[in-house]
Coordinates of C-alpha atoms (C1' of nucleotides) in Angstrom, one line a residue:
Chain A
M179 CA 0.0 0.0 0.0
A180 CA 1.5 3.3 -1.0
R181 CA 0.3 6.8 -1.4
S182 CA -2.7 8.2 0.2
S183 CA -6.0 7.0 -1.2
A184 CA -7.0 10.7 -1.5
G185 CA -4.0 11.7 -3.5
E186 CA -3.0 14.3 -1.0
S187 CA 0.2 16.2 -1.0
V188 CA 2.7 16.2 1.8
L189 CA 2.2 19.9 2.3
T190 CA -1.6 19.5 2.6
R191 CA -1.1 17.0 5.3
A192 CA 1.5 19.1 7.1
V193 CA -1.0 22.0 7.1
R194 CA -3.6 19.7 8.6
I195 CA -1.3 18.8 11.3
F196 CA -0.7 22.4 12.2
E197 CA -4.4 23.1 12.1
A198 CA -5.0 20.4 14.6
F199 CA -3.5 22.6 17.3
G200 CA -5.4 25.5 18.8
P201 CA -5.8 27.5 22.0
D202 CA -7.7 24.5 23.5
A203 CA -5.2 22.0 22.3
T204 CA -1.8 23.4 22.7
T205 CA -0.2 20.0 23.0
L206 CA -1.3 16.7 21.5
Q207 CA -0.2 13.1 21.6
V208 CA 0.7 11.6 18.2
T209 CA -2.4 9.4 18.2
E210 CA -4.8 12.3 18.9
L211 CA -2.9 14.4 16.3
A212 CA -3.4 11.6 13.8
R213 CA -7.1 11.5 14.5
R214 CA -7.6 15.2 14.3
A215 CA -5.5 15.5 11.1
D216 CA -7.3 12.4 9.6
L217 CA -4.0 10.6 9.1
H218 CA -2.9 7.0 9.7
V219 CA -1.0 7.1 13.0
A220 CA 2.2 5.8 11.3
T221 CA 2.0 8.6 8.8
A222 CA 1.4 11.2 11.5
S223 CA 4.3 9.8 13.5
R224 CA 6.6 10.1 10.5
L225 CA 5.5 13.6 9.6
V226 CA 5.7 14.7 13.2
A227 CA 9.3 13.4 13.4
E228 CA 10.3 15.3 10.4
L229 CA 8.6 18.5 11.4
V230 CA 10.3 18.2 14.8
S231 CA 13.6 17.8 13.1
H232 CA 12.9 21.2 11.4
G233 CA 11.9 22.8 14.6
L234 CA 8.4 23.5 13.4
L235 CA 7.0 21.1 16.0
E236 CA 8.5 20.3 19.4
R237 CA 8.2 17.3 21.8
G238 CA 7.7 17.5 25.5
P239 CA 8.7 15.0 28.2
E240 CA 5.6 13.0 28.0
R241 CA 5.9 12.6 24.2
E242 CA 3.4 15.4 23.7
V243 CA 3.8 17.5 20.6
R244 CA 3.4 21.2 20.4
I245 CA 4.0 24.0 17.9
G246 CA 7.8 24.7 17.6
V247 CA 9.5 28.1 18.1
R248 CA 10.9 27.9 14.6
M249 CA 7.4 27.9 13.1
W250 CA 6.7 31.2 14.8
E251 CA 10.1 32.5 13.9
L252 CA 9.7 31.7 10.2
A253 CA 6.3 33.2 10.2
S254 CA 7.4 36.4 11.9
R255 CA 10.8 37.3 10.4
A256 CA 9.3 38.8 7.2
S257 CA 5.7 38.9 8.0
P258 CA 3.6 41.8 6.6
T259 CA 1.2 41.1 9.5
L260 CA 3.9 41.8 12.0
S261 CA 5.1 44.9 10.2
L262 CA 1.6 46.3 10.6
R263 CA 1.5 45.2 14.2
E264 CA 4.9 46.8 14.9
A265 CA 3.9 50.1 13.3
A266 CA 0.7 50.1 15.4
M267 CA 2.3 49.0 18.7
P268 CA 3.2 52.4 20.2
F269 CA -0.3 53.7 19.4
L270 CA -1.9 50.6 20.8
E271 CA 0.1 51.0 24.0
D272 CA -0.8 54.6 24.4
L273 CA -4.5 53.9 23.7
H274 CA -4.3 51.0 26.2
A275 CA -2.9 53.3 28.8
V276 CA -5.5 56.0 28.1
V277 CA -8.6 53.9 27.8
G278 CA -7.7 51.3 30.5
H279 CA -9.5 48.5 28.7
S280 CA -8.6 45.9 26.1
V281 CA -7.5 47.2 22.7
Q282 CA -7.3 45.2 19.6
L283 CA -5.8 45.3 16.1
G284 CA -7.7 43.3 13.5
V285 CA -7.3 42.6 9.8
L286 CA -9.6 41.1 7.2
D287 CA -8.6 37.6 6.2
G288 CA -10.9 35.7 3.9
D289 CA -14.3 36.8 5.2
E290 CA -13.4 37.0 8.8
V291 CA -11.7 39.4 11.2
L292 CA -8.3 38.0 12.3
F293 CA -6.9 39.6 15.5
V294 CA -3.3 40.5 15.1
E295 CA -2.8 42.0 18.5
R296 CA -4.7 42.5 21.7
L297 CA -3.5 44.3 24.8
T298 CA -5.6 43.1 27.7
A299 CA -6.6 44.9 30.8
R300 CA -6.8 43.6 34.4
D301 CA -10.3 44.9 34.8
A302 CA -11.4 44.2 31.3
V303 CA -15.1 43.8 30.9
V304 CA -14.8 40.6 28.9
N305 CA -12.2 39.4 26.5
Y306 CA -13.9 37.8 23.5
S307 CA -11.0 38.0 21.1
R308 CA -7.6 36.4 21.2
I309 CA -4.4 36.9 19.3
A310 CA -4.5 34.9 16.1
G311 CA -8.1 34.3 16.7
R312 CA -11.0 34.9 14.3
L313 CA -14.6 36.2 14.6
P314 CA -17.4 36.6 12.1
P315 CA -17.4 40.2 10.9
H316 CA -21.1 40.8 11.5
I317 CA -20.8 40.5 15.2
T318 CA -17.9 42.8 16.1
S319 CA -17.3 46.5 15.7
S320 CA -14.0 45.6 14.0
G321 CA -15.9 43.5 11.5
H322 CA -18.3 46.3 10.8
V323 CA -15.5 48.6 10.0
L324 CA -13.9 46.1 7.7
L325 CA -17.2 45.4 6.0
A326 CA -18.2 49.1 5.7
Y327 CA -15.0 49.9 3.9
G328 CA -14.4 46.6 2.2
A329 CA -15.2 45.4 -1.3
P330 CA -18.9 44.9 -2.1
D331 CA -18.5 41.3 -2.9
L332 CA -17.2 40.8 0.7
L333 CA -20.5 42.0 2.0
E334 CA -22.4 39.8 -0.4
R335 CA -20.5 36.7 0.7
V336 CA -21.1 37.5 4.3
L337 CA -24.8 38.0 3.6
A338 CA -24.9 34.8 1.8
R339 CA -24.5 33.0 5.1
P340 CA -26.9 33.1 8.0
L341 CA -26.1 35.9 10.4
E342 CA -25.8 34.1 13.7
R343 CA -26.7 36.1 16.8
Y344 CA -24.4 36.0 19.8
T345 CA -26.7 38.1 22.0
P346 CA -30.1 39.7 21.4
H347 CA -28.3 42.8 20.2
T348 CA -26.3 41.1 17.5
V349 CA -27.1 42.2 14.0
G350 CA -29.2 39.3 12.6
T351 CA -30.7 40.4 9.3
P352 CA -29.2 41.8 6.1
E353 CA -31.2 45.0 6.6
E354 CA -29.8 45.6 10.1
L355 CA -26.3 45.0 8.8
R356 CA -26.6 47.3 5.9
A357 CA -28.0 50.0 8.1
S358 CA -25.2 49.6 10.6
L359 CA -22.5 49.7 7.8
A360 CA -24.1 52.8 6.4
Q361 CA -23.9 54.4 9.8
V362 CA -20.2 53.4 10.1
R363 CA -19.5 55.1 6.8
R364 CA -21.3 58.3 7.9
Q365 CA -19.7 58.4 11.4
G366 CA -16.3 57.0 10.5
F367 CA -16.4 54.5 13.4
A368 CA -18.5 51.5 14.6
L369 CA -20.0 51.4 18.1
L370 CA -21.7 48.2 19.0
A371 CA -23.1 47.7 22.5
G372 CA -23.7 44.2 23.6
H373 CA -23.3 42.6 20.2
V374 CA -20.8 40.0 21.2
H375 CA -21.2 39.9 24.9
E376 CA -24.1 41.6 26.7
D377 CA -21.9 43.6 29.1
A378 CA -19.4 45.0 26.5
T379 CA -19.3 47.7 23.9
G380 CA -17.0 47.4 21.0
I381 CA -15.7 50.6 19.3
A382 CA -13.7 50.3 16.1
V383 CA -12.1 52.7 13.7
P384 CA -10.5 52.1 10.3
V385 CA -6.7 52.1 9.9
R386 CA -5.6 53.4 6.5
N387 CA -2.4 53.0 4.6
G388 CA -0.7 55.8 2.7
L389 CA -3.0 55.3 -0.2
G390 CA -6.1 55.8 1.9
E391 CA -7.0 52.2 1.8
V392 CA -8.4 50.6 4.9
V393 CA -5.9 47.9 5.8
A394 CA -6.8 47.2 9.4
T395 CA -9.0 48.2 12.3
M396 CA -8.3 49.3 15.8
S397 CA -10.8 48.7 18.5
V398 CA -11.5 48.9 22.2
V399 CA -13.8 46.8 24.3
V400 CA -15.3 48.9 27.1
P401 CA -18.2 48.6 29.5
N402 CA -21.7 49.5 28.3
D403 CA -22.3 53.0 29.5
D404 CA -22.8 56.5 28.3
R405 CA -19.1 57.3 28.4
A406 CA -18.3 54.8 25.7
T407 CA -18.5 57.4 22.9
A408 CA -15.9 59.5 24.6
Q409 CA -13.2 56.9 23.6
V410 CA -13.8 57.6 19.9
P411 CA -11.4 60.6 19.5
A412 CA -8.6 58.7 21.2
L413 CA -9.2 55.8 18.9
M414 CA -9.2 57.9 15.8
A415 CA -6.1 59.8 16.8
A416 CA -4.3 56.4 17.4
A417 CA -5.4 55.2 14.0
R418 CA -4.1 58.3 12.4
G419 CA -0.8 57.7 14.1
V420 CA -0.6 54.2 12.7
T421 CA -1.3 55.5 9.2
R422 CA 1.6 57.9 9.7
A423 CA 3.8 55.2 10.8
L424 CA 2.8 53.0 7.9
C425 CA 3.8 55.8 5.5
G426 CA 7.3 55.8 6.8
P427 CA 9.3 59.0 7.2
R428 CA 7.2 60.9 4.6
A429 CA 5.0 63.8 5.4
D430 CA 1.4 63.3 6.6
R431 CA -1.2 62.9 4.0
P432 CA -3.9 65.6 4.0
H433 CA -7.1 64.3 5.5
Chain B
M100 CA 13.6 13.2 -14.7
A101 CA 11.9 12.7 -11.4
R102 CA 12.8 13.1 -7.8
S103 CA 15.4 15.4 -6.5
S104 CA 18.9 14.2 -7.0
A105 CA 19.6 15.0 -3.3
G106 CA 16.8 12.9 -2.0
E107 CA 15.2 15.8 -0.3
S108 CA 11.7 15.8 1.2
V109 CA 9.0 18.2 0.3
L110 CA 9.0 19.5 3.8
T111 CA 12.7 20.2 3.7
R112 CA 12.2 22.2 0.6
A113 CA 9.2 24.1 1.9
V114 CA 11.2 25.1 5.0
R115 CA 14.0 26.3 2.8
I116 CA 11.5 28.5 0.9
F117 CA 10.3 30.0 4.2
E118 CA 13.9 30.5 5.2
A119 CA 14.6 32.5 2.1
F120 CA 12.5 35.4 3.5
G121 CA 13.9 37.7 6.1
P122 CA 13.7 41.3 7.3
D123 CA 15.8 42.4 4.3
A124 CA 13.8 40.3 1.8
T125 CA 10.1 40.5 2.8
T126 CA 9.0 39.9 -0.8
L127 CA 10.7 37.8 -3.4
Q128 CA 10.1 37.0 -7.1
V129 CA 9.8 33.3 -7.8
T130 CA 13.1 33.2 -9.7
E131 CA 15.0 34.8 -6.8
L132 CA 13.2 32.6 -4.3
A133 CA 14.3 29.5 -6.3
R134 CA 17.8 30.7 -6.3
R135 CA 17.9 31.4 -2.5
A136 CA 16.2 28.1 -1.8
D137 CA 18.4 26.2 -4.2
L138 CA 15.5 24.8 -6.2
H139 CA 14.8 24.5 -9.8
V140 CA 12.6 27.4 -10.8
A141 CA 9.8 25.1 -12.0
T142 CA 9.9 23.3 -8.7
A143 CA 9.9 26.6 -6.8
S144 CA 7.0 27.8 -8.8
R145 CA 5.0 24.7 -8.1
L146 CA 5.7 24.7 -4.4
V147 CA 4.9 28.4 -4.1
A148 CA 1.6 27.9 -5.9
E149 CA 0.7 25.2 -3.4
L150 CA 1.8 27.2 -0.4
V151 CA -0.2 30.1 -1.7
S152 CA -3.2 27.9 -2.0
H153 CA -2.8 27.0 1.7
G154 CA -2.4 30.7 2.7
L155 CA 1.1 30.1 4.0
L156 CA 2.5 32.4 1.2
E157 CA 0.8 35.2 -0.6
R158 CA 1.2 36.9 -3.9
G159 CA 1.3 40.6 -4.6
P160 CA 0.3 42.6 -7.7
E161 CA 3.7 42.3 -9.3
R162 CA 3.8 38.5 -8.7
E163 CA 6.0 39.0 -5.8
V164 CA 5.7 36.4 -3.0
R165 CA 5.6 37.1 0.7
I166 CA 4.8 35.2 3.9
G167 CA 1.1 34.6 4.2
V168 CA -1.1 35.5 7.2
R169 CA -2.1 31.9 7.6
M170 CA 1.5 31.0 8.4
W171 CA 1.6 33.5 11.3
E172 CA -1.9 32.4 12.4
L173 CA -1.0 28.7 12.5
A174 CA 2.2 29.5 14.3
S175 CA 0.5 31.7 16.8
R176 CA -2.8 30.0 17.7
A177 CA -1.2 27.5 20.0
S178 CA 2.3 28.7 20.4
P179 CA 4.1 28.3 23.8
T180 CA 6.2 31.2 22.6
L181 CA 3.2 33.5 22.4
S182 CA 1.8 32.2 25.7
L183 CA 5.0 33.4 27.3
R184 CA 4.8 36.7 25.5
E185 CA 1.2 37.2 26.4
A186 CA 1.9 36.6 30.1
A187 CA 4.8 39.0 30.0
M188 CA 3.1 41.7 28.0
P189 CA 1.5 43.8 30.8
F190 CA 4.9 43.8 32.6
L191 CA 6.7 44.7 29.4
E192 CA 4.3 47.6 28.9
D193 CA 4.7 48.9 32.4
L194 CA 8.5 48.6 32.2
H195 CA 8.5 50.3 28.8
A196 CA 6.5 53.2 30.3
V197 CA 8.7 53.4 33.3
V198 CA 12.1 53.1 31.7
G199 CA 11.3 55.0 28.5
H200 CA 13.6 52.9 26.4
S201 CA 13.4 49.7 24.4
V202 CA 12.5 46.6 26.4
Q203 CA 12.8 43.0 25.1
L204 CA 11.8 39.5 25.9
G205 CA 14.2 36.8 24.8
V206 CA 14.3 33.0 25.0
L207 CA 17.0 30.5 24.3
D208 CA 16.6 28.6 21.1
G209 CA 19.4 26.3 20.0
D210 CA 22.5 28.2 21.1
E211 CA 21.1 31.7 20.4
V212 CA 18.9 34.3 21.9
L213 CA 15.6 34.6 20.0
F214 CA 13.7 37.8 20.7
V215 CA 10.1 37.1 21.2
E216 CA 9.0 40.7 21.8
R217 CA 10.5 44.1 21.7
L218 CA 8.7 47.4 22.6
T219 CA 10.6 50.2 21.1
A220 CA 11.0 53.8 22.2
R221 CA 11.0 56.9 20.1
D222 CA 14.2 58.1 21.6
A223 CA 15.8 54.7 21.8
V224 CA 19.5 54.8 21.9
V225 CA 19.8 52.1 19.3
N226 CA 17.7 49.1 18.4
Y227 CA 19.9 46.2 17.8
S228 CA 17.3 43.4 18.2
R229 CA 14.2 42.7 16.3
I230 CA 11.2 40.5 16.9
A231 CA 11.9 37.0 15.7
G232 CA 15.5 38.0 15.4
R233 CA 18.5 36.2 16.8
L234 CA 21.8 37.3 18.3
P235 CA 24.8 35.3 19.6
P236 CA 24.5 34.9 23.4
H237 CA 28.0 36.1 24.3
I238 CA 27.3 39.7 23.0
T239 CA 24.1 40.6 24.7
S240 CA 23.0 41.0 28.3
S241 CA 20.1 38.7 27.5
G242 CA 22.5 36.0 26.2
H243 CA 24.6 36.3 29.3
V244 CA 21.6 35.7 31.5
L245 CA 20.6 32.7 29.5
L246 CA 24.1 31.3 29.6
A247 CA 24.6 32.0 33.3
Y248 CA 21.5 30.0 34.2
G249 CA 21.6 27.5 31.3
A250 CA 22.9 24.0 31.1
P251 CA 26.7 23.6 31.2
D252 CA 26.9 22.0 27.8
L253 CA 25.3 25.1 26.3
L254 CA 28.2 27.2 27.5
E255 CA 30.7 24.6 26.2
R256 CA 29.0 24.7 22.8
V257 CA 29.2 28.5 22.7
L258 CA 32.8 28.5 23.8
A259 CA 33.6 25.9 21.1
R260 CA 33.1 28.7 18.5
P261 CA 35.1 31.9 18.2
L262 CA 33.6 34.7 20.2
E263 CA 33.3 37.5 17.7
R264 CA 33.6 41.0 19.0
Y265 CA 31.0 43.6 17.9
T266 CA 32.7 46.4 19.7
P267 CA 35.9 46.7 21.7
H268 CA 33.8 46.0 24.8
T269 CA 32.4 42.8 23.7
V270 CA 33.4 39.7 25.6
G271 CA 36.0 38.0 23.4
T272 CA 37.7 35.3 25.3
P273 CA 36.4 32.3 27.3
E274 CA 37.9 33.7 30.5
E275 CA 36.0 37.0 30.1
L276 CA 32.8 35.2 29.4
R277 CA 33.1 32.9 32.4
A278 CA 33.9 35.8 34.6
S279 CA 30.9 37.7 33.3
L280 CA 28.6 34.8 33.8
A281 CA 29.8 34.3 37.4
Q282 CA 29.0 37.9 38.1
V283 CA 25.5 37.5 36.6
R284 CA 25.0 34.6 39.0
R285 CA 26.2 36.6 41.9
Q286 CA 24.2 39.7 41.1
G287 CA 21.2 38.1 39.6
F288 CA 21.4 40.4 36.5
A289 CA 23.6 41.2 33.6
L290 CA 24.7 44.7 32.8
L291 CA 26.8 45.1 29.6
A292 CA 27.8 48.5 28.5
G293 CA 28.8 49.0 24.9
H294 CA 29.0 45.3 24.1
V295 CA 26.7 45.3 21.1
H296 CA 26.7 49.0 20.2
E297 CA 29.1 51.5 21.7
D298 CA 26.4 53.9 22.9
A299 CA 24.1 51.4 24.5
T300 CA 23.9 49.5 27.8
G301 CA 21.9 46.3 28.0
I302 CA 20.5 45.1 31.3
A303 CA 18.9 41.7 31.5
V304 CA 17.3 39.7 34.3
P305 CA 16.1 36.1 34.3
V306 CA 12.4 35.2 34.0
R307 CA 11.5 32.0 35.9
N308 CA 8.6 29.7 35.7
G309 CA 6.8 28.2 38.6
L310 CA 9.5 25.6 39.1
G311 CA 12.2 28.2 39.4
E312 CA 13.6 27.3 36.0
V313 CA 14.9 30.2 33.9
V314 CA 12.7 30.2 30.8
A315 CA 13.3 33.6 29.4
T316 CA 14.9 36.9 29.9
M317 CA 13.7 40.5 30.1
S318 CA 16.0 43.2 29.2
V319 CA 16.2 46.9 28.5
V320 CA 18.6 48.9 26.3
V321 CA 19.5 52.3 27.8
P322 CA 22.1 54.9 27.2
N323 CA 25.5 54.4 28.7
D324 CA 25.5 56.5 31.9
D325 CA 25.7 56.1 35.6
R326 CA 22.0 55.9 36.0
A327 CA 21.8 52.6 34.1
T328 CA 22.0 50.5 37.3
A329 CA 18.9 52.3 38.6
Q330 CA 16.8 50.3 36.1
V331 CA 17.6 47.0 37.7
P332 CA 14.9 46.9 40.4
A333 CA 12.2 47.7 37.9
L334 CA 13.4 45.0 35.7
M335 CA 13.5 42.5 38.5
A336 CA 10.0 43.4 39.7
A337 CA 8.7 43.0 36.2
A338 CA 10.3 39.6 35.8
R339 CA 8.8 38.5 39.1
G340 CA 5.4 39.6 37.8
V341 CA 5.9 37.5 34.7
T342 CA 6.7 34.5 36.9
R343 CA 3.5 35.1 38.8
A344 CA 1.5 35.3 35.6
L345 CA 3.1 32.1 34.3
C346 CA 2.0 30.3 37.5
G347 CA -1.6 31.0 36.7
P348 CA -4.0 31.8 39.6
R349 CA -1.9 29.9 42.2
A350 CA -0.3 31.7 45.1
D351 CA 3.2 33.2 44.7
R352 CA 6.1 31.0 45.2
P353 CA 8.4 32.0 48.1
H354 CA 11.6 33.5 46.8
Chain C
dA300 C1' 8.9 -10.1 37.9
dA301 C1' 5.2 -11.0 34.6
dG302 C1' 1.4 -9.6 32.1
dC303 C1' -1.5 -6.3 29.9
dG304 C1' -3.1 -2.4 27.4
dT305 C1' -1.9 1.6 25.0
dA306 C1' 1.0 4.5 22.4
dT307 C1' 4.5 5.0 19.2
dT308 C1' 8.0 3.7 15.9
dC309 C1' 9.9 0.6 12.5
dT310 C1' 9.8 -2.4 8.3
dC311 C1' 8.8 -3.0 3.7
dG312 C1' 6.4 -3.8 -0.7
dC313 C1' 4.1 -0.7 -3.4
dT314 C1' 2.9 3.4 -6.2
dC315 C1' 1.9 7.8 -7.6
dA316 C1' 3.3 12.5 -6.1
dA317 C1' 7.0 15.2 -7.1
dT318 C1' 10.7 16.2 -10.1
dG319 C1' 13.5 19.1 -13.6
dA320 C1' 14.5 19.6 -18.5
dG321 C1' 12.7 22.0 -21.9
dA322 C1' 8.8 24.2 -24.3
dC323 C1' 5.8 28.0 -24.2
dG324 C1' 3.5 32.4 -23.3
dG325 C1' 3.6 37.0 -21.5
dG326 C1' 5.7 41.4 -20.6
dG327 C1' 9.1 44.9 -21.1
dG328 C1' 12.9 47.2 -23.5
dC329 C1' 15.2 48.6 -27.6
Chain D
dG9 C1' 10.0 43.0 -34.9
dC10 C1' 13.6 40.8 -31.9
dC11 C1' 15.5 39.7 -27.7
dC12 C1' 15.6 38.7 -22.9
dC13 C1' 13.8 37.5 -18.6
dC14 C1' 10.3 35.5 -15.8
dG15 C1' 7.1 32.2 -14.6
dT16 C1' 4.1 28.3 -15.7
dC17 C1' 3.0 24.1 -18.2
dT18 C1' 4.0 19.4 -20.1
dC19 C1' 5.7 15.0 -19.5
dA20 C1' 8.7 10.9 -18.9
dT21 C1' 10.7 9.3 -14.9
dT22 C1' 11.4 7.5 -10.2
dG23 C1' 12.1 7.4 -5.4
dA24 C1' 9.8 9.7 -1.5
dG25 C1' 5.9 8.7 1.0
dC26 C1' 2.4 5.5 2.2
dG27 C1' -0.1 2.4 5.6
dA28 C1' -0.6 -2.4 7.2
dG29 C1' 1.2 -4.9 10.4
dA30 C1' 5.2 -6.1 13.4
dA31 C1' 8.1 -4.6 17.0
dT32 C1' 9.2 -1.7 20.7
dA33 C1' 8.4 1.4 24.6
dC34 C1' 6.0 2.8 28.5
dG35 C1' 3.1 2.8 32.5
dC36 C1' 0.2 0.3 35.5
dT37 C1' -1.5 -3.6 38.1
dT38 C1' -1.0 -7.9 40.4

DNA sequence: AAGCGTATTCTCGCTCAATGAGACGGGGGC
DNA sequence: GCCCCCGTCTCATTGAGCGAGAATACGCTT
């Protein structure tokens, strides 16, 4: 017996191995890894051994397997994602210090928000995002910003799927979503109270590059109260700072 | 003609492709990528296409290839490296605010210091590290800490190679290095003035886990002056904070 | 110590996924 | 138009990769 019955490539299988790990499964035994990756255990064992030899996976004392440092290093050395994060970091830190609640940096990947950075707060209302985590765009303020300024076919694709509600406040119909996005475009920011978690308000603003294109979104998660809107100017100032940093040493673009 | 003459695996080649990227080559054309990865251009083109289909690489408008967001995501979702970084982040931020200069978090990987995080400062003396970057351990304060508390065979391996000097101050002989490490063990921190760059002093302290093992190092890079030593208590306090965070909700360990 | 159960690695016959040489198409420059 | 460079496609070739089953490793129980 040779070759996988499904005609799969080695790379496809390796990717499936990496995808088997997640925040709830940071280490896995070979057998479980094989099960999750849908591989014969001997095959999984072999691929794991090779990935370990390359440093992309690592083994622990109980033969458990985890993501290797080399994987992160290769991903990070030349990553556009991390270039953006690095440019944004000083502004995220300042915003974090000023607002006192969790701040986030998100990008659009596929049809989802991918969170690139999140600075948490001790007294955070609730933390519903995680670094390298994803959320559907219709439920978060970040997602609303990315949809509002994104390509029209993005919105069509999002609307082609059911809009699942996380709370009674979550946008659940195409009409609601379109109205919300129109408001984002008018106001220049998204403010969603209780859409992901009942007790939290998400506020997000677009982050633009030097060409004026929206490339990311900065957001904060604050308690539901009347003072939420007061955070908007700080957010916008921070986003402008990131834009400036993304342009490099050139002069600011006129608004 | 089939199969590589060198009997290389697909994974080995994919790793070489990723290794071709770096901070000085964030995007590459397929031909250049093939050259750097020592692959036939047709092979490189094919592997790139597949890696792009998995999101591990991405293409730009001029057919340039760059690291894909998915690579970073898979590396980050379950990464022990990022767990450490996340635990350390609040303390790095506080330290950054207090010291006003660049702060760094480094780990030992192989025989080198790998920088996991770096918060920069506007008026930083000099930034000689980068996130996901490596430096030889004998030249940096971080490296001295990791060597001082590391396994003896680590030091032997480091000493088995020539100790290259970056500046006239850099440790350049085994005797100098051993003496410096002994001092680190006595003092509990490393302070190296002008070892990497003439104008900068690096100060590093060990970060321990709940078992008392040194798992990382926190450091700052400050100007050379008599006030440098004053930063040590803040560094040590921050490192203790990280240890507490790494222990989870359990009580503090007695010192 | 022996036995058992589980997990992981090794062996090996088999085969098709991966290879690179060369053709081809596209784009840019002269 | 011609030429050059780049990247993708085609295809004959073959050995890297496969999984079934054996062997080994490990932990636990009696």
